[in-house]
Coordinates of C-alpha atoms in Angstrom, one line a residue:
Chain A
M23 CA -54.8 -28.0 12.8
T24 CA -52.3 -30.8 13.4
A25 CA -53.5 -34.4 13.5
E26 CA -51.2 -36.2 15.9
V27 CA -51.0 -39.8 15.1
R28 CA -49.1 -42.5 16.9
R29 CA -48.7 -45.5 14.8
A30 CA -46.8 -48.8 15.1
P31 CA -43.6 -48.9 13.1
G32 CA -45.1 -51.6 10.9
A33 CA -48.0 -49.5 10.0
V34 CA -45.7 -46.5 9.3
L35 CA -43.7 -48.7 6.9
R36 CA -46.8 -50.0 5.2
Q37 CA -48.0 -46.4 4.7
I38 CA -44.7 -45.4 3.2
G39 CA -44.8 -48.5 0.9
G40 CA -48.3 -47.6 -0.2
G41 CA -47.3 -44.0 -0.9
T42 CA -44.3 -45.2 -2.9
R43 CA -46.5 -47.4 -5.1
I44 CA -48.7 -44.4 -5.8
Y45 CA -45.8 -42.2 -6.8
L46 CA -44.3 -45.0 -9.0
R47 CA -47.7 -45.1 -10.8
I48 CA -47.5 -41.3 -11.3
A49 CA -44.0 -41.6 -12.7
R50 CA -45.1 -44.2 -15.2
Q51 CA -47.2 -41.5 -16.9
Y52 CA -44.0 -39.6 -17.7
R53 CA -42.2 -42.4 -19.5
R54 CA -40.6 -40.1 -22.1
A55 CA -38.7 -38.1 -19.5
F56 CA -37.7 -41.4 -18.0
L57 CA -36.1 -42.4 -21.3
F58 CA -34.1 -39.2 -21.5
Q59 CA -32.9 -39.7 -18.0
L60 CA -31.5 -43.1 -19.0
I61 CA -28.8 -41.3 -21.0
I62 CA -27.8 -38.7 -18.4
Y63 CA -25.9 -41.0 -16.2
P64 CA -23.7 -42.6 -18.9
V65 CA -23.0 -39.1 -20.3
Q66 CA -21.7 -38.1 -16.8
L67 CA -19.6 -41.2 -16.6
L68 CA -18.2 -40.7 -20.1
F69 CA -16.9 -37.2 -19.1
A70 CA -15.5 -38.6 -15.8
W71 CA -13.8 -41.5 -17.6
Q72 CA -12.3 -39.1 -20.3
L73 CA -11.0 -36.7 -17.7
W74 CA -9.3 -39.4 -15.5
H75 CA -8.0 -41.2 -18.6
A76 CA -6.3 -38.0 -19.6
A77 CA -5.1 -37.4 -16.0
M78 CA -3.6 -40.9 -15.8
H79 CA -1.7 -40.4 -19.1
S80 CA -0.5 -37.1 -17.8
G81 CA 0.9 -38.8 -14.7
L82 CA -1.5 -37.1 -12.2
L83 CA -2.4 -40.3 -10.5
R84 CA 1.2 -41.4 -9.7
S85 CA 1.0 -40.2 -6.1
Q86 CA -2.3 -41.9 -5.5
S87 CA -2.1 -45.5 -4.1
L88 CA -5.8 -46.0 -4.0
F89 CA -6.7 -45.0 -7.5
D90 CA -5.8 -46.1 -11.0
T91 CA -8.0 -45.6 -14.1
S92 CA -10.4 -48.4 -13.3
T93 CA -10.9 -47.7 -9.6
I94 CA -11.3 -44.0 -10.2
L95 CA -14.0 -44.7 -12.8
L96 CA -15.8 -46.9 -10.3
Y97 CA -15.4 -44.3 -7.7
Y98 CA -17.2 -41.7 -9.8
A99 CA -19.7 -44.3 -11.0
F100 CA -20.7 -44.9 -7.4
T101 CA -20.5 -41.2 -6.5
Y102 CA -22.9 -40.2 -9.3
L103 CA -25.1 -43.2 -8.4
M104 CA -25.4 -42.0 -4.8
M105 CA -26.1 -38.5 -5.9
K106 CA -28.9 -39.7 -8.2
L107 CA -30.3 -41.8 -5.4
M108 CA -30.5 -39.0 -3.0
E109 CA -31.8 -36.1 -5.2
T110 CA -31.5 -34.1 -2.0
G111 CA -31.7 -30.7 -3.7
R112 CA -35.2 -31.6 -4.8
L113 CA -36.1 -32.6 -1.3
A114 CA -35.0 -29.2 0.2
T115 CA -36.8 -27.2 -2.5
Q116 CA -40.0 -29.3 -2.1
V117 CA -40.1 -28.7 1.7
A118 CA -39.4 -25.0 1.2
D119 CA -42.1 -24.8 -1.5
D120 CA -44.7 -26.6 0.7
I121 CA -44.0 -24.1 3.5
H122 CA -44.1 -21.0 1.2
T123 CA -47.2 -22.0 -0.8
G124 CA -49.1 -23.1 2.3
R125 CA -49.4 -26.6 1.0
L126 CA -48.0 -27.8 4.4
V127 CA -51.4 -27.1 5.8
V128 CA -52.9 -29.8 3.7
Y129 CA -50.3 -32.3 4.9
Q130 CA -50.8 -31.2 8.5
A131 CA -54.5 -32.0 8.3
R132 CA -53.9 -35.6 7.2
P133 CA -53.5 -38.5 9.5
V134 CA -50.0 -39.1 8.0
E135 CA -46.9 -37.4 9.2
Y136 CA -45.3 -35.0 6.6
W137 CA -42.0 -36.8 6.8
Q138 CA -43.8 -40.1 5.8
I139 CA -45.1 -38.5 2.7
L140 CA -41.7 -37.1 1.8
A141 CA -40.2 -40.5 2.5
S142 CA -42.7 -42.1 0.1
Q143 CA -42.0 -39.7 -2.6
H144 CA -38.3 -40.0 -2.3
L145 CA -38.3 -43.7 -2.0
S146 CA -40.2 -43.9 -5.3
R147 CA -37.6 -41.6 -6.9
L148 CA -34.8 -43.7 -5.4
I149 CA -36.3 -46.9 -6.9
I150 CA -36.6 -45.2 -10.4
N151 CA -33.1 -43.7 -10.3
A152 CA -31.6 -47.0 -9.1
S153 CA -33.2 -48.8 -12.0
L154 CA -31.7 -46.3 -14.3
C155 CA -28.2 -46.4 -12.9
L156 CA -27.6 -49.9 -11.4
P157 CA -27.4 -51.8 -14.7
I158 CA -24.4 -49.6 -15.7
V159 CA -22.8 -49.8 -12.3
L160 CA -23.2 -53.6 -12.3
S161 CA -21.7 -53.8 -15.8
L162 CA -18.7 -51.7 -14.8
L163 CA -18.3 -54.0 -11.7
A164 CA -18.4 -57.0 -14.0
V165 CA -15.7 -55.5 -16.2
Y166 CA -13.4 -54.2 -13.5
H167 CA -14.1 -56.7 -10.7
G168 CA -10.5 -58.0 -11.1
A169 CA -9.1 -54.7 -10.1
L170 CA -11.3 -54.5 -7.0
H171 CA -11.0 -57.8 -5.3
L172 CA -14.5 -57.5 -3.9
T173 CA -15.2 -59.4 -0.7
A174 CA -18.5 -60.0 1.0
G175 CA -17.4 -57.7 3.8
S176 CA -16.7 -54.8 1.5
V177 CA -20.0 -55.1 -0.3
V178 CA -22.0 -55.4 2.9
G179 CA -20.0 -52.6 4.4
F180 CA -20.7 -50.4 1.4
V181 CA -24.5 -51.2 1.3
L182 CA -24.9 -50.5 5.0
T183 CA -22.9 -47.3 5.0
A184 CA -24.5 -46.1 1.7
V185 CA -28.0 -46.5 3.2
L186 CA -27.0 -44.4 6.2
A187 CA -25.2 -41.9 3.9
V188 CA -28.5 -41.4 2.0
L189 CA -30.4 -40.9 5.3
L190 CA -27.7 -38.6 6.6
E191 CA -27.8 -36.3 3.6
S192 CA -31.6 -36.5 3.3
V193 CA -32.0 -35.2 6.9
L194 CA -29.5 -32.5 6.3
Y195 CA -31.3 -31.2 3.2
F196 CA -34.6 -31.5 5.0
C197 CA -33.1 -29.1 7.5
I198 CA -32.1 -26.7 4.7
G199 CA -35.7 -27.0 3.4
I200 CA -37.0 -26.1 6.9
A201 CA -35.1 -22.8 6.6
G202 CA -38.1 -21.9 4.4
F203 CA -39.9 -21.1 7.7
W204 CA -37.5 -18.1 8.1
V205 CA -36.1 -17.4 4.7
D206 CA -38.1 -16.4 1.6
K207 CA -35.8 -18.1 -0.9
I208 CA -33.6 -20.9 0.1
W209 CA -31.9 -21.5 -3.2
G210 CA -28.8 -19.4 -2.2
L211 CA -28.4 -21.4 1.0
L212 CA -29.1 -24.6 -1.0
L213 CA -26.4 -23.9 -3.6
M214 CA -23.8 -23.0 -1.1
A215 CA -24.6 -26.3 0.8
Q216 CA -24.3 -28.3 -2.4
F217 CA -21.0 -26.8 -3.4
L218 CA -19.6 -27.3 0.1
I219 CA -20.8 -30.9 0.4
S220 CA -19.5 -31.7 -3.1
L221 CA -16.1 -30.6 -2.0
L222 CA -16.1 -32.2 1.5
A223 CA -17.8 -35.4 0.6
G224 CA -15.2 -36.1 -2.1
R225 CA -17.6 -35.8 -5.0
L226 CA -15.6 -33.2 -6.9
L227 CA -12.3 -35.0 -6.1
P228 CA -11.6 -38.0 -3.9
L229 CA -10.5 -36.8 -0.5
S230 CA -7.2 -38.7 -0.7
F231 CA -6.0 -36.1 -3.3
F232 CA -6.2 -33.3 -0.7
P233 CA -3.3 -32.3 1.6
D234 CA -3.2 -33.6 5.2
S235 CA -3.8 -30.1 6.6
F236 CA -7.1 -29.9 4.7
L237 CA -8.1 -33.4 5.7
T238 CA -7.6 -32.6 9.4
Y239 CA -10.6 -30.3 9.2
A240 CA -12.6 -32.3 6.7
N241 CA -12.4 -35.5 8.8
A242 CA -14.0 -33.8 11.7
L243 CA -17.1 -33.0 9.7
P244 CA -19.8 -35.5 8.8
F245 CA -19.7 -34.9 5.0
R246 CA -17.1 -37.6 4.2
W247 CA -19.6 -40.1 5.5
M248 CA -22.1 -39.0 2.9
S249 CA -20.2 -40.3 -0.1
Y250 CA -16.4 -40.8 0.2
E251 CA -16.2 -43.3 3.0
P252 CA -18.9 -45.7 1.8
I253 CA -17.3 -45.9 -1.6
R254 CA -13.8 -46.2 -0.1
L255 CA -15.0 -49.2 1.9
L256 CA -16.0 -50.8 -1.4
L257 CA -12.8 -50.1 -3.2
T258 CA -10.5 -51.3 -0.4
Q259 CA -10.8 -54.4 1.7
P260 CA -11.7 -53.0 5.1
A261 CA -11.4 -54.9 8.4
P262 CA -14.8 -55.6 10.1
G263 CA -13.8 -53.2 12.8
T264 CA -13.4 -50.4 10.3
V265 CA -16.9 -51.0 8.9
V266 CA -18.4 -51.1 12.4
T267 CA -16.6 -47.9 13.5
G268 CA -17.9 -46.2 10.3
L269 CA -21.4 -47.3 10.9
L270 CA -21.3 -46.0 14.5
I271 CA -20.0 -42.6 13.4
Q272 CA -22.7 -42.3 10.8
L273 CA -25.4 -43.3 13.4
V274 CA -24.1 -40.6 15.8
W275 CA -24.2 -37.9 13.1
L276 CA -27.6 -39.2 12.0
A277 CA -29.0 -38.9 15.6
I278 CA -27.6 -35.3 15.8
F279 CA -29.1 -34.3 12.5
I280 CA -32.5 -35.9 13.3
A281 CA -32.6 -34.1 16.7
G282 CA -31.7 -30.9 15.0
A283 CA -34.3 -31.4 12.3
A284 CA -37.0 -32.2 14.9
A285 CA -36.1 -29.1 16.9
L286 CA -36.1 -26.8 13.8
W287 CA -39.4 -28.3 12.6
R288 CA -41.1 -27.7 16.0
K289 CA -39.8 -24.2 16.1
G290 CA -40.8 -23.5 12.5
L291 CA -44.3 -24.8 13.0
T292 CA -44.9 -22.3 15.8
K293 CA -44.2 -19.5 13.3
F294 CA -46.2 -21.1 10.4
S295 CA -49.6 -20.0 9.5
G296 CA -51.1 -21.4 6.3
H297 CA -54.4 -20.7 4.6
G298 CA -54.5 -23.7 2.3
T299 CA -53.5 -23.5 -1.4
Chain B
M27 CA -54.4 29.9 -65.7
L28 CA -53.0 30.0 -62.3
P29 CA -51.4 26.8 -61.1
L30 CA -53.6 25.0 -58.7
D31 CA -52.5 24.9 -55.1
P32 CA -51.4 21.5 -54.2
A33 CA -54.2 19.5 -52.7
P34 CA -54.2 19.8 -48.9
S35 CA -53.0 16.6 -47.2
V36 CA -55.9 14.4 -46.2
P37 CA -55.6 13.0 -42.8
R38 CA -55.5 9.2 -42.7
A39 CA -58.5 7.3 -41.5
G40 CA -57.7 5.4 -38.3
P41 CA -54.7 5.6 -35.9
A42 CA -51.3 6.7 -37.2
P43 CA -48.9 3.8 -38.0
H44 CA -46.6 3.1 -35.1
R45 CA -42.8 2.9 -35.8
F46 CA -41.4 0.0 -34.0
H47 CA -37.8 0.4 -32.9
T48 CA -36.4 -3.0 -31.9
A49 CA -33.2 -1.6 -30.5
R50 CA -35.0 0.9 -28.2
L51 CA -37.3 -1.9 -27.1
I52 CA -34.4 -4.2 -26.2
R53 CA -32.8 -1.4 -24.2
A54 CA -36.1 -0.6 -22.4
V55 CA -36.7 -4.3 -21.5
L56 CA -33.1 -4.7 -20.3
E57 CA -33.4 -1.6 -18.1
M58 CA -36.7 -2.9 -16.7
K59 CA -35.3 -6.3 -16.0
T60 CA -32.3 -4.7 -14.2
R61 CA -34.7 -2.7 -12.0
E62 CA -36.7 -5.8 -11.3
Q63 CA -33.6 -7.7 -10.2
L64 CA -32.5 -4.9 -8.0
Q65 CA -35.8 -5.3 -6.0
F66 CA -34.5 -8.7 -4.7
R67 CA -31.2 -7.6 -3.2
T68 CA -31.0 -10.5 -0.7
S69 CA -31.4 -13.0 -3.6
M70 CA -28.6 -11.1 -5.5
V71 CA -26.3 -11.4 -2.5
A72 CA -27.1 -15.1 -2.1
D73 CA -26.6 -15.6 -5.8
F74 CA -23.2 -13.8 -5.7
S75 CA -22.0 -15.7 -2.7
S76 CA -22.9 -19.1 -4.1
S77 CA -21.3 -18.2 -7.4
L78 CA -18.1 -17.0 -5.6
M79 CA -18.0 -20.2 -3.5
R80 CA -18.5 -22.4 -6.6
N81 CA -15.6 -20.6 -8.3
I82 CA -13.3 -20.8 -5.3
I83 CA -14.0 -24.6 -5.1
Q84 CA -13.2 -24.8 -8.8
V85 CA -9.8 -23.1 -8.2
L86 CA -9.1 -25.5 -5.3
F87 CA -10.0 -28.5 -7.5
W88 CA -7.6 -27.6 -10.2
W89 CA -4.9 -26.4 -7.8
V90 CA -5.0 -29.8 -6.0
L91 CA -4.9 -31.6 -9.4
L92 CA -2.2 -29.5 -11.1
H93 CA -0.1 -28.0 -8.3
G94 CA 3.6 -27.6 -9.1
D95 CA 4.5 -28.3 -12.7
A96 CA 1.8 -30.8 -13.3
R97 CA -0.1 -30.6 -16.6
L98 CA -3.4 -32.2 -17.7
V99 CA -2.6 -33.1 -21.3
T100 CA -1.0 -29.7 -22.2
W101 CA -2.9 -27.6 -19.7
S102 CA -1.1 -26.1 -16.8
F103 CA -2.9 -24.6 -13.8
G104 CA -2.5 -21.0 -15.2
E105 CA -3.9 -22.0 -18.6
V106 CA -6.8 -23.8 -16.9
M107 CA -7.6 -20.6 -15.0
L108 CA -7.6 -18.7 -18.3
F109 CA -10.0 -21.4 -19.7
L110 CA -12.3 -21.0 -16.6
A111 CA -12.3 -17.2 -17.1
F112 CA -13.8 -17.7 -20.6
T113 CA -16.2 -20.4 -19.2
E114 CA -17.4 -17.9 -16.6
L115 CA -17.8 -15.2 -19.2
F116 CA -19.7 -17.5 -21.6
T117 CA -22.0 -18.5 -18.7
A118 CA -22.5 -14.9 -17.8
V119 CA -23.6 -13.9 -21.3
Q120 CA -25.7 -17.0 -21.7
R121 CA -27.5 -16.8 -18.3
G122 CA -27.6 -13.0 -18.2
L123 CA -28.8 -12.2 -21.7
L124 CA -29.8 -15.5 -23.4
Y125 CA -31.5 -17.5 -20.7
G126 CA -34.8 -17.4 -22.6
V127 CA -33.7 -19.8 -25.2
S128 CA -33.5 -22.6 -22.7
Q129 CA -37.1 -21.8 -21.7
F130 CA -38.6 -21.8 -25.2
H131 CA -40.1 -25.3 -24.9
N132 CA -42.1 -24.0 -21.9
V133 CA -43.2 -21.0 -24.0
I134 CA -44.6 -23.3 -26.6
H135 CA -46.0 -25.9 -24.2
A136 CA -47.7 -23.4 -21.8
G137 CA -49.2 -21.4 -24.7
Q138 CA -47.2 -18.3 -23.9
L139 CA -46.2 -18.3 -27.6
D140 CA -49.7 -17.0 -28.3
V141 CA -49.0 -13.8 -26.4
Y142 CA -45.6 -13.4 -28.1
L143 CA -47.2 -13.8 -31.6
T144 CA -49.6 -10.9 -30.9
T145 CA -46.6 -8.5 -30.5
P146 CA -44.6 -7.0 -33.4
L147 CA -41.4 -8.5 -32.0
D148 CA -40.1 -11.8 -33.2
P149 CA -41.3 -14.4 -30.6
R150 CA -37.7 -15.8 -30.3
L151 CA -36.3 -12.4 -29.5
H152 CA -39.3 -11.8 -27.2
A153 CA -38.5 -15.0 -25.2
L154 CA -34.9 -13.9 -24.9
L155 CA -35.8 -10.6 -23.5
A156 CA -38.6 -11.9 -21.2
F157 CA -36.2 -14.2 -19.4
S158 CA -33.1 -12.0 -19.4
Q159 CA -31.3 -11.3 -16.1
P160 CA -28.8 -8.6 -17.0
L161 CA -27.4 -8.3 -13.5
F162 CA -26.3 -12.0 -13.7
F163 CA -23.8 -10.8 -16.3
V164 CA -22.5 -8.1 -13.9
R165 CA -22.3 -10.4 -10.9
S166 CA -20.1 -12.9 -12.9
L167 CA -17.4 -10.3 -13.7
P168 CA -15.6 -10.5 -10.4
S169 CA -15.2 -14.3 -10.9
V170 CA -13.8 -13.6 -14.4
V171 CA -11.3 -11.2 -12.9
M172 CA -10.4 -13.7 -10.2
Y173 CA -9.6 -16.4 -12.8
L174 CA -7.6 -14.0 -14.9
A175 CA -5.6 -12.9 -11.9
F176 CA -4.8 -16.6 -11.0
A177 CA -3.9 -17.2 -14.7
V178 CA -1.5 -14.3 -14.8
A179 CA -0.1 -15.0 -11.4
S180 CA 0.6 -18.6 -12.5
G181 CA 2.6 -17.5 -15.5
A182 CA 0.1 -17.6 -18.3
T183 CA 0.9 -14.9 -20.9
L184 CA -2.0 -13.2 -22.5
H185 CA -1.4 -12.1 -26.1
P186 CA -3.3 -9.5 -28.2
S187 CA -5.2 -12.3 -29.9
L188 CA -7.3 -12.0 -26.7
L189 CA -9.6 -9.8 -28.9
V190 CA -10.1 -12.7 -31.4
A191 CA -10.6 -15.0 -28.4
L192 CA -13.5 -12.8 -27.2
L193 CA -15.1 -12.9 -30.6
L194 CA -14.7 -16.7 -30.6
M195 CA -16.4 -16.9 -27.3
L196 CA -19.3 -14.8 -28.6
C197 CA -19.6 -17.1 -31.6
G198 CA -19.8 -20.0 -29.1
T199 CA -22.6 -18.1 -27.4
W200 CA -24.4 -17.7 -30.8
I201 CA -24.1 -21.4 -31.6
Y202 CA -25.4 -22.2 -28.1
T203 CA -28.4 -19.9 -28.6
E204 CA -29.2 -21.6 -31.9
L205 CA -28.8 -25.1 -30.4
Q206 CA -31.0 -24.3 -27.4
L207 CA -33.7 -22.8 -29.6
L208 CA -33.7 -26.0 -31.7
I209 CA -34.1 -28.1 -28.6
G210 CA -37.0 -25.8 -27.5
F211 CA -38.6 -26.2 -30.9
T212 CA -39.0 -29.9 -30.4
G213 CA -41.9 -28.8 -28.3
F214 CA -43.8 -28.2 -31.5
W215 CA -43.7 -31.9 -32.2
L216 CA -43.1 -33.6 -28.8
G217 CA -44.9 -31.4 -26.4
Q218 CA -43.2 -31.1 -23.0
V219 CA -39.5 -31.9 -23.5
E220 CA -38.1 -31.5 -20.0
G221 CA -36.1 -34.7 -20.4
I222 CA -34.1 -33.3 -23.3
T223 CA -33.3 -30.2 -21.2
Y224 CA -31.9 -32.4 -18.4
L225 CA -29.9 -34.3 -21.0
M226 CA -28.5 -31.2 -22.5
N227 CA -27.7 -29.8 -19.1
S228 CA -25.6 -32.9 -18.4
V229 CA -23.8 -32.3 -21.7
W230 CA -23.1 -28.7 -20.8
E231 CA -21.2 -30.1 -17.7
A232 CA -18.4 -30.6 -20.1
L233 CA -18.0 -26.8 -20.0
R234 CA -16.0 -27.3 -16.8
Y235 CA -13.2 -29.1 -18.6
P236 CA -11.0 -28.1 -21.6
T237 CA -12.3 -30.1 -24.6
S238 CA -8.8 -31.0 -25.6
I239 CA -8.6 -33.5 -22.7
F240 CA -11.3 -35.6 -24.3
S241 CA -10.4 -38.0 -27.1
G242 CA -11.7 -39.4 -30.3
S243 CA -15.3 -38.6 -31.4
V244 CA -16.1 -37.0 -28.1
Y245 CA -13.4 -34.4 -28.7
L246 CA -14.6 -33.7 -32.3
I247 CA -18.2 -33.3 -31.2
L248 CA -17.5 -31.1 -28.3
T249 CA -15.0 -29.0 -30.0
Y250 CA -16.5 -28.4 -33.4
L251 CA -20.2 -29.4 -33.4
L252 CA -21.5 -28.3 -30.0
P253 CA -20.5 -24.9 -28.8
I254 CA -18.6 -26.2 -25.8
G255 CA -15.3 -25.9 -27.6
Y256 CA -16.0 -22.4 -28.9
A257 CA -17.2 -21.3 -25.4
A258 CA -13.9 -21.5 -23.7
T259 CA -11.3 -24.0 -25.0
L260 CA -10.6 -22.4 -28.3
P261 CA -10.7 -18.8 -26.9
A262 CA -8.3 -19.8 -24.2
R263 CA -6.0 -21.4 -26.7
A264 CA -6.3 -18.4 -29.0
T265 CA -5.3 -16.0 -26.1
L266 CA -2.1 -18.1 -25.5
H267 CA -1.2 -18.0 -29.2
T268 CA 1.6 -15.7 -30.3
D269 CA 0.4 -15.5 -33.9
W270 CA -3.0 -14.5 -35.4
V271 CA -3.4 -17.2 -38.0
G272 CA -4.7 -20.0 -35.8
P273 CA -7.2 -17.8 -33.9
L274 CA -8.5 -16.2 -37.1
L275 CA -8.9 -19.6 -38.7
A276 CA -10.8 -20.8 -35.6
L277 CA -13.0 -17.7 -35.8
G278 CA -13.8 -18.4 -39.4
T279 CA -14.8 -22.0 -38.6
S280 CA -16.9 -20.9 -35.7
L281 CA -18.8 -18.3 -37.8
T282 CA -19.5 -20.9 -40.5
V283 CA -20.7 -23.4 -37.9
A284 CA -22.9 -20.7 -36.2
F285 CA -24.4 -19.7 -39.5
L286 CA -25.2 -23.4 -40.4
W287 CA -26.9 -23.9 -37.0
H288 CA -28.8 -20.6 -37.6
V289 CA -30.2 -21.8 -40.9
L290 CA -31.3 -25.1 -39.4
Q291 CA -32.9 -23.2 -36.5
D292 CA -34.8 -20.9 -38.8
V293 CA -36.0 -23.7 -41.0
T294 CA -37.2 -25.7 -38.0
W295 CA -38.9 -22.6 -36.5
K296 CA -40.9 -22.0 -39.7
R297 CA -41.9 -25.7 -39.9
G298 CA -42.9 -25.7 -36.3
M299 CA -45.0 -22.6 -36.6
R300 CA -46.9 -24.2 -39.5
R301 CA -48.1 -26.9 -37.1
Y302 CA -48.6 -24.7 -34.0
E303 CA -52.1 -24.3 -32.7
G304 CA -52.3 -22.2 -29.6
T305 CA -55.2 -22.2 -27.3
G306 CA -54.3 -19.1 -25.4
Y307 CA -52.2 -18.6 -22.3
D308 CA -53.8 -18.7 -18.8
R309 CA -51.4 -17.2 -16.3

């Protein structure tokens, strides 16, 4: 049984907000895990800083105009921040689990759309992860702001493109989770997607390090807009036209992904038969 | 007087004592786990493909960073490939045969330890066997060969001290096992410790890089205290050594460190068992 509900956008947002508050209260019960997670992000940054400090002393950054030790550290600080905010692997496995265990039936019977429940859960996780990472990021910005020459335009450009990047990647991983309608275990597909995205989104290595022949293909794909381009806008001083073009490209890809996700979801639901949990 | 016939042997009361052969049991469990894994061929193919993709991307990363004559500290591209071969081998042994140690906190928390305590096998060994995935070890071997091929093709020369290097890597695996068990044993005092697991997983990320690129106290901790240095950096260095002294000294140090971690693990286990109260395991 599917409860079809048409609600005003304001009501949908209130519902998502309410769901988020519930999940935040649940997260408060696991404060100890929260404390350990406080240490994970600085540990990742420590390794990145040590690696690139060694790389700089070895002369490996000489050919890079965009990066020196401070900017590359900030690059990875924001890269890991965006990865923590998204937690997209968890989104895909959750969707696939809900399909395989039949839990989807429960959500279908509620007067709330499944995507709204997912949005609530992930918004709560985003808030928690942001609270873990932002103090460190802001401290690094305070220390290295001189190297960056931050402007209002670069900050606004970064925030807007980062929000769209989070949405873009979340919808993509939602599509991977939907593969659970057809595939028994999605983790192989998920791992391959994660490795590919980490390469093409510049998470492993900034895209400016790659040769032009590689970038010709990488630039045609949407992955650079999931991480590399938003952060590059922050580290450089982009013209307003560049930011607007970037936002438009992201919106186009987002529309394509949402249309694809909706089509896959409808097709998957016709195959789905759940019996409760 | 005629000598008395020896008294006839009196049958024991109750069942005959069962001789418990640990080695045979280990072999039987590993065979069973292999057959179990073979039932999921699609998963195996997906696992192999994702592993191969990950390793190809790693090669690409280091090639982009170190193409030509570039070196990261003292590491050339070929030497990094040798390092990654040892990393992959370490991961293969760890995930294929020793995965259970990273799950021990669940064994305590979920009450599964009660089941293990009723068997004649040491619960720690039982957990190791229960979670082993022998085919994982096999599926990693092509990646090891790939890295070695890249290393040799890039001019890295492998010396006979490779044998010592393999022993060093196995010592690193031993230290890793002891450390992971210790982390799992915190479950006796702290209950569910998933947060610690996430933290240690982020530390193991350092396995992707030679520890000699790190500096100061980070280098010392990762090289000599945690098994990361023994896993791949020291074995790779040992393989590139033309003499035996350095590798053998490193092996001696690693054996000492492994033994000390083992003593600490054993003491913690006994203390933890004194406080353990199981309420059974409901699957």
